[in-house]
Coordinates of C-alpha atoms (C1' of nucleotides) in Angstrom, one line a residue:
Chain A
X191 CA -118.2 18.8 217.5
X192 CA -121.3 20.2 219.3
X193 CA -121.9 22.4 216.3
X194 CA -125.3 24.6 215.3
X195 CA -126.1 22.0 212.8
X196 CA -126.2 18.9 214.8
X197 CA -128.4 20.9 217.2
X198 CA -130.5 22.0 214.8
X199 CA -131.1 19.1 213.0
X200 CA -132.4 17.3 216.4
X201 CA -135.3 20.5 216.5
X202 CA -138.2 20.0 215.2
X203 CA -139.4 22.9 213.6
X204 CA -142.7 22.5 214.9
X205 CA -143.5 26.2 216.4
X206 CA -140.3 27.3 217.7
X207 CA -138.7 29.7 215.5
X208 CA -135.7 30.3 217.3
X209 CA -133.6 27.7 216.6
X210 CA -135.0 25.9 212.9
X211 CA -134.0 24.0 210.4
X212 CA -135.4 27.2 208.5
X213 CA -132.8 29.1 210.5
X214 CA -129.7 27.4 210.0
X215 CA -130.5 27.4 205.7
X216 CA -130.4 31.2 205.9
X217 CA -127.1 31.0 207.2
X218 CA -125.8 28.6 205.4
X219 CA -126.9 30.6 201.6
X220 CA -125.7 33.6 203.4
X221 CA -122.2 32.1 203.7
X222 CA -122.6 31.2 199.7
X223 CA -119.8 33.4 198.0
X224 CA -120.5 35.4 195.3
X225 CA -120.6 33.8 192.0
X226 CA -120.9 30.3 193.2
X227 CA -124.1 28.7 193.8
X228 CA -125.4 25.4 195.6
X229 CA -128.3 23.3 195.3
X230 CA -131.0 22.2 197.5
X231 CA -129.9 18.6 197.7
X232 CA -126.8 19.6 198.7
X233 CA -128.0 22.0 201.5
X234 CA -131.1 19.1 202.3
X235 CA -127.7 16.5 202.8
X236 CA -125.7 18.7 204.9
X237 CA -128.6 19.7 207.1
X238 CA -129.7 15.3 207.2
X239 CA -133.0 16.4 205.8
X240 CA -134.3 13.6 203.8
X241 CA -136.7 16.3 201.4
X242 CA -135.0 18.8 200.0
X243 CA -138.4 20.2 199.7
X244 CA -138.1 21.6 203.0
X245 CA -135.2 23.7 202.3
X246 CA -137.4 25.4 199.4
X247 CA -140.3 25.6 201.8
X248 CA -137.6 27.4 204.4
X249 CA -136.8 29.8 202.1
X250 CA -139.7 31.2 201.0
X251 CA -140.1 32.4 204.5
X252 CA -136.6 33.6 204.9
X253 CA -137.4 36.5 202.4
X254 CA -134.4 38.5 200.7
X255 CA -132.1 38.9 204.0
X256 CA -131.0 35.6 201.8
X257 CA -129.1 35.7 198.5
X258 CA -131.5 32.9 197.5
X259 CA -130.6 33.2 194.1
X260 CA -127.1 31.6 194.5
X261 CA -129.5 28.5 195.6
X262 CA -130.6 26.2 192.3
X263 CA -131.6 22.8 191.5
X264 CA -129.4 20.0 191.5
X265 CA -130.3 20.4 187.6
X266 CA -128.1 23.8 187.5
X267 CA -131.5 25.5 187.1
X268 CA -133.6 27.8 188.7
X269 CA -136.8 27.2 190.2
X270 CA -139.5 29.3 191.0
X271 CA -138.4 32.1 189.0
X272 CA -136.3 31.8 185.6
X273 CA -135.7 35.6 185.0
X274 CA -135.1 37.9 188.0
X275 CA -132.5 35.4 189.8
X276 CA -131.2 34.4 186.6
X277 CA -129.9 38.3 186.3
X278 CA -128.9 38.4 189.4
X279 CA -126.7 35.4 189.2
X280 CA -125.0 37.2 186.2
X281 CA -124.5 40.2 187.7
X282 CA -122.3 37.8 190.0
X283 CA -120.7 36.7 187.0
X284 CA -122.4 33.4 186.8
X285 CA -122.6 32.9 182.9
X286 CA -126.0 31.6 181.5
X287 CA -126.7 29.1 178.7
X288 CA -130.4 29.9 178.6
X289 CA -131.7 28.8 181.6
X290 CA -128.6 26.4 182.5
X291 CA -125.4 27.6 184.5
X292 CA -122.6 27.3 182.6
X293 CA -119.7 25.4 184.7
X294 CA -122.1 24.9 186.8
X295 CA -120.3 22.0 188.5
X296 CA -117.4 23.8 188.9
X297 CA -119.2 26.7 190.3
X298 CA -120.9 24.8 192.9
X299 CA -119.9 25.6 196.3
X300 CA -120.4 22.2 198.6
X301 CA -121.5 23.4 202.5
X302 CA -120.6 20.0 203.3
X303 CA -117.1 20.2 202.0
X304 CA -116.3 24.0 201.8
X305 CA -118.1 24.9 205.2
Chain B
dA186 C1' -158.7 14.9 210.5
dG187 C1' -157.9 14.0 205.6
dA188 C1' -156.5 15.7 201.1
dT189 C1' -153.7 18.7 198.4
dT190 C1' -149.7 21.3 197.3
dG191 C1' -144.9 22.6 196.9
dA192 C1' -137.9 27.4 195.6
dC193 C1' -136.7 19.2 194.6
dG194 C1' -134.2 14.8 193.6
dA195 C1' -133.5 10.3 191.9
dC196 C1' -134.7 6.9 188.4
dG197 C1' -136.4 5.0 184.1
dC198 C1' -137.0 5.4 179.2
Chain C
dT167 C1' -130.5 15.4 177.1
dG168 C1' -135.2 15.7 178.0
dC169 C1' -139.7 14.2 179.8
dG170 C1' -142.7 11.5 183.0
dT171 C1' -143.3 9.4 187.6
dC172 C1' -142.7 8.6 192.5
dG173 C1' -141.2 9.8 197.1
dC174 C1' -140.4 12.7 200.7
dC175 C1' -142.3 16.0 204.9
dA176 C1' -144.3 20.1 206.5
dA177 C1' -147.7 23.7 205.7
dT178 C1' -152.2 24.9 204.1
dC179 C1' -157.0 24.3 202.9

DNA sequence: AGATTGACGACGC
DNA sequence: TGCGTCGCCAATC
């Protein structure tokens, strides 16, 4: 299976922004139906990056093109920003318990499985 | 070139 | 469940 994200994940994002690891997360998240949500970790795994770091670091340069919001910690949390996402997440009908998803396993939407 | 930082995760207590 | 600590790799200073 000669797939994007075997290629990808042999790039090193070092200068070439055509192809990235950066790349391939914004079209992953993009593919993140509404009202689910994933976590970093997961979307670190499925991509073979050992820091999930990176995938936070990818988005921040990805911008809104990316429903970023439906991406959390492996906590069922957000990072970064614990009000605007949050709302946005319940205007998907993800239901809050203060700063934790409710159902959040159930909500979560696995790339490596679901993809 | 070396040190610090950062949209996190796993582990220990 | 919650808090503290370490590791991980790239970007930035």
């Amino acid at each position: 299976m000669t797939n994007k994200k075997e290629r990808l994940i042999s790039v090193k994002p070092s200068g070439k922004k055509d192809e990235s690891v950066v790349e391939l997360i914004h079209e992953l998240v993009r593919q993140i139906p509404r009202g689910r949500v994933t976590s970093y970790g997961a979307i670190a795994a499925v991509l073979n990056l050992p820091n999930p770091r990176m995938v936070g670091r990818a988005m921040r340069d990805v911008g809104k093109s990316v429903p970023a919001q439906r991406v959390v910690t492996s906590s069922g949390r957000l990072s970064h920003d614990g009000g605007a996402r949050k709302k946005l997440l319940q205007q998907e009908g993800v239901e809050f318990k203060g700063d934790r998803i409710v159902n959040f396993k159930g909500l979560f939407w696995d790339p490596a499985v679901e993809l």
